[in-house]
Amino acid sequence: MTAQRIDGKALAAQVRAEVAVRAAALTAAGRQPGLAVILVGANPASQVYVRNKVAACEQAGMRSILETYAATLHEADLLARIHTLNQDEAVHGILVQLPLPAHIDAHRVIEAISPRKDVDGFHVSSAGALMVGQPGFRPCTPLGCMRMLEHIGMGRLRGKHAVVVGRSNIVGKPMAMMLLAADATVTIAHSGTADLAAICRQADVLVAAVGKVGLITADMVKPGAVVIDVGMNRNAEGALCGDVDFGAVEQVAGWITPVPGGVGPMTIAMLLANTVQACEQF
Ligand code: NAP
């Protein structure tokens, strides 16, 4: 059996087209959605991510404000800038690209963003809203994964077991909460998990979000399972790849997301969706 691929690029294009329609309606009503993106320092990967987010924003007919600062920026100055953006009525979403330089407390910075503009969904109040099932912005990567599951008719997961490998605040934990909200039975695995293979083999939905090439091998996958690969790595040849041994796992899984062209494009699409939603709620 060869797994069916979940085409994140095509689905993201669909989401972006829907966002563009909503953005055009808001603009016509005199309220163009605006996203402020802040980059501190010159991390090359962050520069690429930020460029992609800004370009996607503009393609969807939204305004983007890109602010780049030297790595020496003082935390107090960044906080002051965020406070100003919080007050700016033309800015509906604020995103601070992570990681930040070591001398800046990322937690303090994220908490400074108004929850109404927290389109990354990293604020404690957004995380709390997810935890208790209240409305709020959901982190874009797990939200994109959920959208992919809905797309293949797996939006509701009652009676299904989902295993998330990875427990970061921005991917693993919110992913697990969203799967739970979709009625899955959820296991979160991490670097201290014993016999990861046996746990993964129980998964009807397996989400890999570690950042390790070849972490998920074919023997760790239940035949027919949905495998969602969040990982973004470079292999020995320097090519972009995920955490899943794609060629082998594709022979066992029922559905699989490729890297590139899977979760990555969905993350940006969901950022746009959150921003247009922020503007609609303004
Ligand atoms: P992170 O903060 O480094 O978290 C990685 C997680 O994996 C941690 O919970 C860690 O567990 C766990 N882990 C590490 N080694 C493990 C092992 N051997 N077995 C099981 N679990 C292990 O990373 P992140 O920000 O969540 O990102 C994870 C990956 O997703 C990265 O490759 C990143 O580039 C990618 N990513 C992709 C997108 C996208 O749009 N496609 C978006 C965000 C992130 P411990 O806590 O126990 O150490």
Coordinates of C-alpha atoms and ligand atoms in Angstrom, one line a residue:
M1 CA 0.0 0.0 0.0
T2 CA 1.3 3.5 -0.8
A3 CA 0.0 6.3 1.4
Q4 CA -2.1 9.1 -0.1
R5 CA -0.2 12.4 0.1
I6 CA -1.8 15.4 1.9
D7 CA -0.8 18.2 -0.4
G8 CA -0.2 21.1 2.0
K9 CA 0.7 23.4 -0.8
A10 CA -2.6 23.0 -2.6
L11 CA -4.6 23.2 0.7
A12 CA -2.7 26.3 1.8
A13 CA -3.5 27.9 -1.6
Q14 CA -7.2 27.2 -0.9
V15 CA -7.0 28.7 2.6
R16 CA -5.1 31.7 1.2
A17 CA -7.7 32.3 -1.4
E18 CA -10.4 32.2 1.2
V19 CA -8.4 34.7 3.3
A20 CA -8.0 37.0 0.3
V21 CA -11.8 37.1 -0.2
R22 CA -12.3 38.1 3.5
A23 CA -9.4 40.6 3.4
A24 CA -10.9 42.2 0.3
A25 CA -14.3 42.6 2.0
L26 CA -12.6 44.2 5.0
T27 CA -10.6 46.5 2.8
A28 CA -13.7 47.5 0.9
A29 CA -15.2 48.5 4.2
G30 CA -12.2 50.7 4.9
R31 CA -10.4 48.3 7.2
Q32 CA -7.5 46.6 5.5
P33 CA -6.1 43.8 7.7
G34 CA -2.5 44.6 8.8
L35 CA 0.2 42.4 10.2
A36 CA 3.3 43.7 12.0
V37 CA 6.3 41.3 11.8
I38 CA 9.3 42.0 14.0
L39 CA 12.6 40.4 13.4
V40 CA 15.5 41.0 15.8
G41 CA 19.0 40.0 14.6
A42 CA 20.1 38.3 11.3
N43 CA 19.3 34.6 11.8
P44 CA 19.3 33.4 8.1
A45 CA 16.4 30.9 8.6
S46 CA 14.3 33.6 10.4
Q47 CA 15.0 36.1 7.6
V48 CA 13.6 33.5 5.1
Y49 CA 10.5 32.8 7.3
V50 CA 9.8 36.5 7.8
R51 CA 10.2 37.3 4.1
N52 CA 7.7 34.5 3.2
K53 CA 5.2 35.7 5.8
V54 CA 5.3 39.2 4.5
A55 CA 5.0 38.2 0.9
A56 CA 2.1 35.9 1.7
C57 CA 0.4 38.7 3.5
E58 CA 0.7 41.1 0.6
Q59 CA -0.5 38.4 -1.9
A60 CA -3.6 38.0 0.2
G61 CA -4.3 41.7 0.0
M62 CA -3.3 42.5 3.5
R63 CA -0.9 45.2 4.7
S64 CA 2.3 44.0 6.3
I65 CA 4.7 46.1 8.3
L66 CA 8.1 44.5 8.5
E67 CA 10.4 45.9 11.2
T68 CA 14.0 44.6 11.5
Y69 CA 16.3 45.4 14.4
A70 CA 19.9 44.7 15.2
A71 CA 20.6 41.8 17.5
T72 CA 21.8 44.4 20.0
L73 CA 18.3 45.8 20.4
H74 CA 17.5 46.3 24.1
E75 CA 14.5 44.4 25.5
A76 CA 13.0 47.6 26.8
D77 CA 13.0 49.1 23.4
L78 CA 11.3 46.0 21.9
L79 CA 8.7 46.1 24.6
A80 CA 8.1 49.8 24.0
R81 CA 7.6 49.1 20.2
I82 CA 5.1 46.4 20.9
H83 CA 3.2 48.7 23.2
T84 CA 3.0 51.2 20.4
L85 CA 1.8 48.5 17.9
N86 CA -0.8 47.3 20.4
Q87 CA -2.3 50.8 20.2
D88 CA -2.1 51.1 16.4
E89 CA -5.6 50.6 14.9
A90 CA -4.2 49.8 11.5
V91 CA -2.3 46.8 13.0
H92 CA -4.5 43.8 13.7
G93 CA -1.8 41.2 14.2
I94 CA 1.7 41.3 15.8
L95 CA 4.2 38.6 15.3
V96 CA 7.7 38.6 16.8
Q97 CA 9.9 36.1 15.0
L98 CA 11.5 33.5 17.3
P99 CA 14.2 32.8 18.4
L100 CA 15.2 36.2 19.9
P101 CA 18.7 37.0 21.0
A102 CA 19.7 35.4 24.3
H103 CA 19.6 38.7 26.2
I104 CA 15.9 39.2 25.4
D105 CA 13.3 37.3 27.5
A106 CA 11.0 35.8 24.8
H107 CA 8.3 35.0 27.3
R108 CA 8.2 38.7 28.5
V109 CA 8.0 39.9 24.8
I110 CA 5.2 37.5 23.9
E111 CA 3.2 38.5 27.0
A112 CA 3.6 42.2 25.9
I113 CA 1.5 41.5 22.7
S114 CA -2.1 42.3 23.2
P115 CA -4.0 38.9 23.2
R116 CA -6.4 40.6 20.6
K117 CA -3.4 40.8 18.2
D118 CA -1.6 37.5 19.2
V119 CA -2.0 35.9 15.8
D120 CA 0.8 33.4 16.5
G121 CA -1.3 32.2 19.5
F122 CA 1.7 32.0 21.8
H123 CA 0.4 34.4 24.5
V124 CA -0.4 32.6 27.8
S125 CA -4.0 33.8 27.5
S126 CA -4.2 32.2 24.0
A127 CA -2.7 29.0 25.4
G128 CA -5.1 29.1 28.3
A129 CA -8.1 29.6 26.0
L130 CA -7.0 26.6 24.0
M131 CA -6.6 24.6 27.2
V132 CA -10.2 25.3 28.4
G133 CA -11.8 25.3 25.0
Q134 CA -12.5 29.0 24.8
P135 CA -12.2 31.1 21.6
G136 CA -8.8 32.5 21.0
F137 CA -5.9 32.5 18.5
R138 CA -4.5 29.0 18.0
P139 CA -0.8 28.5 17.1
C140 CA -0.5 28.3 13.4
T141 CA 1.4 25.1 12.9
P142 CA -0.9 22.8 14.9
L143 CA -3.9 24.7 13.5
G144 CA -2.6 23.9 10.0
C145 CA -2.2 20.2 10.9
M146 CA -5.8 20.1 12.1
R147 CA -7.0 21.7 8.9
M148 CA -5.2 19.0 7.0
L149 CA -6.9 16.3 9.1
E150 CA -10.3 18.0 8.4
H151 CA -9.4 18.0 4.7
I152 CA -9.1 14.2 4.7
G153 CA -12.3 13.7 6.7
M154 CA -10.4 13.2 10.0
G155 CA -11.6 16.4 11.7
R156 CA -13.3 14.4 14.5
L157 CA -11.2 11.7 16.1
R158 CA -13.5 10.0 18.7
G159 CA -12.2 6.5 19.3
K160 CA -8.9 7.3 17.6
H161 CA -5.5 7.4 19.2
A162 CA -3.2 10.3 18.3
V163 CA 0.5 10.3 19.3
V164 CA 2.4 13.6 19.2
V165 CA 6.2 13.3 19.3
G166 CA 7.4 16.6 20.6
R167 CA 6.2 18.8 23.5
S168 CA 7.3 22.4 22.6
N169 CA 4.9 25.2 23.6
I170 CA 4.5 26.3 20.0
V171 CA 3.9 22.9 18.3
G172 CA 3.8 19.7 20.5
K173 CA 1.6 20.9 23.4
P174 CA -1.0 22.9 21.4
M175 CA -1.1 20.1 18.8
A176 CA -2.0 17.7 21.6
M177 CA -4.7 20.0 23.0
M178 CA -6.3 20.4 19.6
L179 CA -6.3 16.7 19.0
L180 CA -7.9 16.2 22.4
A181 CA -10.5 18.9 21.5
A182 CA -11.2 16.8 18.4
D183 CA -12.0 13.9 20.8
A184 CA -8.9 11.9 20.1
T185 CA -7.2 9.9 22.9
V186 CA -3.8 11.6 23.0
T187 CA -0.3 10.6 24.0
I188 CA 2.5 13.1 24.1
A189 CA 6.0 11.6 23.7
H190 CA 9.3 13.4 24.2
S191 CA 13.0 12.8 24.6
G192 CA 12.5 10.9 27.9
T193 CA 9.9 8.5 26.4
A194 CA 10.7 4.8 26.7
D195 CA 10.1 2.6 23.7
L196 CA 8.9 5.4 21.4
A197 CA 8.4 2.9 18.6
A198 CA 5.8 0.8 20.5
I199 CA 3.9 4.0 21.4
C200 CA 4.0 5.4 17.9
R201 CA 2.7 2.0 16.5
Q202 CA -0.5 2.6 18.5
A203 CA -1.2 5.8 16.7
D204 CA -4.0 6.2 14.2
V205 CA -2.7 9.8 13.8
L206 CA 1.0 10.3 14.3
V207 CA 2.5 13.8 14.5
A208 CA 6.3 14.1 14.4
A209 CA 7.5 17.5 15.7
V210 CA 11.0 17.0 17.0
G211 CA 13.5 18.3 14.4
K212 CA 15.5 15.0 13.9
V213 CA 16.1 13.4 10.5
G214 CA 14.9 9.9 10.3
L215 CA 13.2 9.8 13.7
I216 CA 10.1 8.0 12.5
T217 CA 10.8 4.8 10.6
A218 CA 8.4 2.5 8.9
D219 CA 8.4 0.0 11.8
M220 CA 7.1 2.7 14.1
V221 CA 3.9 3.3 12.0
K222 CA 0.6 1.4 12.2
P223 CA -0.5 0.3 8.7
G224 CA -3.0 2.9 7.4
A225 CA -2.2 5.6 10.0
V226 CA -2.2 9.3 9.2
V227 CA 1.4 10.6 9.5
I228 CA 1.9 14.3 9.9
D229 CA 5.5 15.5 9.6
V230 CA 6.1 18.9 11.2
G231 CA 9.9 18.5 11.3
M232 CA 12.0 20.8 9.2
N233 CA 15.6 19.6 8.8
R234 CA 18.4 19.4 6.3
N235 CA 19.6 15.9 5.4
A236 CA 23.2 14.9 4.7
E237 CA 22.9 16.2 1.1
G238 CA 21.6 19.6 2.4
A239 CA 18.0 19.0 1.1
L240 CA 15.0 20.0 3.2
C241 CA 13.4 17.0 5.0
G242 CA 11.2 16.2 7.9
D243 CA 11.4 13.9 10.9
V244 CA 9.8 11.0 9.0
D245 CA 11.6 8.5 6.8
F246 CA 9.3 9.4 4.0
G247 CA 10.1 6.8 1.3
A248 CA 9.7 3.8 3.7
V249 CA 6.8 5.2 5.8
E250 CA 4.8 6.0 2.7
Q251 CA 4.6 2.3 2.1
V252 CA 2.9 1.7 5.5
A253 CA 0.8 4.8 6.2
G254 CA -2.6 5.6 4.9
W255 CA -2.0 9.3 4.6
I256 CA 1.2 11.2 4.8
T257 CA 2.4 14.9 4.6
P258 CA 5.5 15.5 2.5
V259 CA 8.4 17.9 3.4
P260 CA 8.6 20.3 1.7
G261 CA 5.0 21.0 0.6
G262 CA 3.2 19.7 3.7
V263 CA 2.9 21.5 7.1
G264 CA 5.2 24.4 6.2
P265 CA 2.8 26.1 3.7
M266 CA -0.1 25.5 6.0
T267 CA 1.6 27.3 8.9
I268 CA 1.8 30.5 6.8
A269 CA -1.8 30.1 5.5
M270 CA -3.1 29.8 9.1
L271 CA -1.1 32.9 10.1
L272 CA -3.0 34.8 7.4
A273 CA -6.3 33.3 8.6
N274 CA -5.6 34.3 12.1
T275 CA -4.7 37.9 11.0
V276 CA -7.9 38.3 9.0
Q277 CA -9.8 37.0 11.9
A278 CA -8.1 39.5 14.2
C279 CA -9.2 42.3 11.9
E280 CA -12.8 40.9 11.7
Q281 CA -13.0 40.9 15.5
F282 CA -11.4 44.3 15.9
Ligands
NAP1 P1 11.7 22.1 20.0 O1 11.2 23.3 20.8 O2 13.1 21.9 19.8 O3 11.0 20.8 20.5 C1 11.3 19.6 20.0 C2 10.6 18.5 20.8 O4 11.0 17.3 20.4 C3 10.8 18.6 22.3 O5 9.6 18.4 23.0 C4 11.7 17.4 22.6 O6 11.5 16.8 23.8 C5 11.3 16.5 21.6 N1 12.4 15.5 21.3 C6 13.6 15.8 21.1 N2 14.4 14.7 20.8 C7 13.5 13.7 20.9 C8 13.6 12.3 20.8 N3 14.7 11.7 20.5 N4 12.5 11.5 20.8 C9 11.3 12.1 21.1 N5 11.1 13.4 21.3 C10 12.2 14.2 21.2 O7 11.2 22.3 18.5 P2 9.8 22.9 17.9 O8 9.9 24.3 17.8 O9 8.6 22.2 18.5 O10 10.0 22.3 16.4 C11 10.0 20.9 16.1 C12 10.4 20.7 14.7 O11 9.3 21.3 13.9 C13 11.6 21.4 14.2 O12 12.2 20.6 13.1 C14 11.1 22.7 13.6 O13 11.9 23.3 12.6 C15 9.8 22.2 13.0 N6 8.8 23.3 12.8 C16 8.2 23.3 11.6 C17 7.2 24.2 11.4 C18 6.5 24.2 10.1 O14 5.8 25.2 9.8 N7 6.7 23.2 9.3 C19 6.8 25.1 12.4 C20 7.4 25.0 13.7 C21 8.4 24.1 13.8 P3 12.1 17.3 25.2 O15 11.3 18.4 25.6 O16 12.0 16.1 26.1 O17 13.6 17.6 24.9

